[in-house]
Amino acid sequence: MNNDSPIGIFDSGVGGLSVFAELVKLLPNENYIYFGDTINLPYGNKTKEQLIDITGKIFDFFESKNVKAVIMACNTTSAVTYDTLRTKYNFKIYPVVQSVAKCIANENHTNIGVFATNATINSHAYKNEISKYNPNCNIFEIACPEWVNIVEHELQNDEKSIQNIKMYLDEMLTYNVNSIILGCTHYPYLLDVLQKLAPNEVYINPAKYFANYIVNDLKQNELLSGKKSHEPKFYVSSKPEQFISASKLFYKVDNAQEISLNELLIK
Ligand code: DGL
């Protein structure tokens, strides 16, 4: 492993592309390998044991690719598995929730909302991490379990989806929040709809904070690459066509290779 080794980045599907798109703008000269674990999607309804198993297998996959760092562009696995797996690998691991919490906490919000998957909400990871740095902030958490499938199947403009999005937003707004964290990397794909229902400034997309955090940390650790030897490579565990089609809102993927890591399938 050296500075020109690839950076691994993963999510259950296209969600992590919201992070990848920000990162590649800041660091265009890195060698990226993206993995979308579409066969196991949605992660948000899985148990802790299942998520540790899946994430461990993805880390093993990246280890076999000799990566220098892995970006957990997935709130669910960051919230639920990072503490268990963080010391087991010799590459750098960047979990989204823990990496952005300090930055959001320092913005001194008073009432902040979090939309995320069931597993992320049940872990209270955002609440716990933000409270460490800003104990006076009131944090209201709501799970939106349907939203990942809405994004993966490009149903964001369907009337049923819009009603569903509005239902959770209406509930959140009863708490008088001034800002809402989109605490699942899929959710920024819904911003077109969300910003018609409440002003755009209300929404916090952690991807931007996360990309900056990663760049600074790689710099500090003198891990930046000076040489790009290949274009980003995209792997998925099922349905590459669906992944390619849904990707287009954030990063236009032209080609995704299906890898039969059968052992990744968690029933
Ligand atoms: N996009 C992921 C997250 O940030 C996973 C969503 C899912 O598969 O449920 O939580």
PDB file of N, CA and C and ligand atoms in Angstrom, residues 11-12 41-44 74-76 117 148 184-186, ligand 1:
ATOM      1  N   ASP A  11     -21.463   2.028  -0.225  1.00  0.00           N
ATOM      2  CA  ASP A  11     -22.813   2.272   0.300  1.00  0.00           C
ATOM      3  C   ASP A  11     -23.650   1.073  -0.142  1.00  0.00           C
ATOM      4  N   SER A  12     -24.918   1.058   0.280  1.00  0.00           N
ATOM      5  CA  SER A  12     -25.792  -0.036  -0.158  1.00  0.00           C
ATOM      6  C   SER A  12     -26.189   0.120  -1.631  1.00  0.00           C
ATOM      7  N   LEU A  41     -29.431  -4.243  -0.173  1.00  0.00           N
ATOM      8  CA  LEU A  41     -30.186  -3.008   0.071  1.00  0.00           C
ATOM      9  C   LEU A  41     -31.639  -3.329   0.483  1.00  0.00           C
ATOM     10  N   PRO A  42     -32.294  -2.657   1.375  1.00  0.00           N
ATOM     11  CA  PRO A  42     -31.782  -1.527   2.149  1.00  0.00           C
ATOM     12  C   PRO A  42     -31.082  -1.986   3.435  1.00  0.00           C
ATOM     13  N   TYR A  43     -30.001  -1.294   3.754  1.00  0.00           N
ATOM     14  CA  TYR A  43     -29.264  -1.590   4.986  1.00  0.00           C
ATOM     15  C   TYR A  43     -30.069  -1.189   6.227  1.00  0.00           C
ATOM     16  N   GLY A  44     -30.878  -0.163   6.079  1.00  0.00           N
ATOM     17  CA  GLY A  44     -31.540   0.439   7.237  1.00  0.00           C
ATOM     18  C   GLY A  44     -32.455  -0.496   8.007  1.00  0.00           C
ATOM     19  N   CYS A  74     -22.000   5.825   3.964  1.00  0.00           N
ATOM     20  CA  CYS A  74     -23.246   5.202   4.386  1.00  0.00           C
ATOM     21  C   CYS A  74     -23.401   5.472   5.875  1.00  0.00           C
ATOM     22  N   ASN A  75     -24.453   6.195   6.223  1.00  0.00           N
ATOM     23  CA  ASN A  75     -24.683   6.540   7.629  1.00  0.00           C
ATOM     24  C   ASN A  75     -24.989   5.309   8.460  1.00  0.00           C
ATOM     25  N   THR A  76     -25.749   4.379   7.873  1.00  0.00           N
ATOM     26  CA  THR A  76     -26.208   3.214   8.638  1.00  0.00           C
ATOM     27  C   THR A  76     -25.029   2.368   9.129  1.00  0.00           C
ATOM     28  N   THR A 117     -32.238   6.332   8.272  1.00  0.00           N
ATOM     29  CA  THR A 117     -32.853   4.999   8.203  1.00  0.00           C
ATOM     30  C   THR A 117     -33.234   4.528   9.613  1.00  0.00           C
ATOM     31  N   VAL A 148     -35.138   5.220   0.785  1.00  0.00           N
ATOM     32  CA  VAL A 148     -34.037   4.601   0.023  1.00  0.00           C
ATOM     33  C   VAL A 148     -34.586   3.936  -1.239  1.00  0.00           C
ATOM     34  N   CYS A 184     -28.912  10.143   5.667  1.00  0.00           N
ATOM     35  CA  CYS A 184     -28.749   8.937   4.852  1.00  0.00           C
ATOM     36  C   CYS A 184     -28.256   9.452   3.513  1.00  0.00           C
ATOM     37  N   THR A 185     -27.212   8.824   2.982  1.00  0.00           N
ATOM     38  CA  THR A 185     -26.592   9.396   1.776  1.00  0.00           C
ATOM     39  C   THR A 185     -27.503   9.321   0.554  1.00  0.00           C
ATOM     40  N   HIS A 186     -28.597   8.570   0.649  1.00  0.00           N
ATOM     41  CA  HIS A 186     -29.562   8.570  -0.450  1.00  0.00           C
ATOM     42  C   HIS A 186     -30.431   9.838  -0.462  1.00  0.00           C
TER      43      HIS A 186
HETATM   44  N1  DGL B   1     -27.331   5.240   2.141  1.00  0.00           N
HETATM   45  C1  DGL B   1     -27.179   4.508   3.348  1.00  0.00           C
HETATM   46  C2  DGL B   1     -27.166   5.411   4.548  1.00  0.00           C
HETATM   47  O1  DGL B   1     -26.563   6.464   4.458  1.00  0.00           O
HETATM   48  C3  DGL B   1     -27.914   3.183   3.449  1.00  0.00           C
HETATM   49  C4  DGL B   1     -29.381   3.225   3.204  1.00  0.00           C
HETATM   50  C5  DGL B   1     -30.029   1.840   3.205  1.00  0.00           C
HETATM   51  O2  DGL B   1     -29.591   0.978   2.423  1.00  0.00           O
HETATM   52  O3  DGL B   1     -30.970   1.636   3.977  1.00  0.00           O
HETATM   53  O4  DGL B   1     -27.689   5.119   5.585  1.00  0.00           O
END
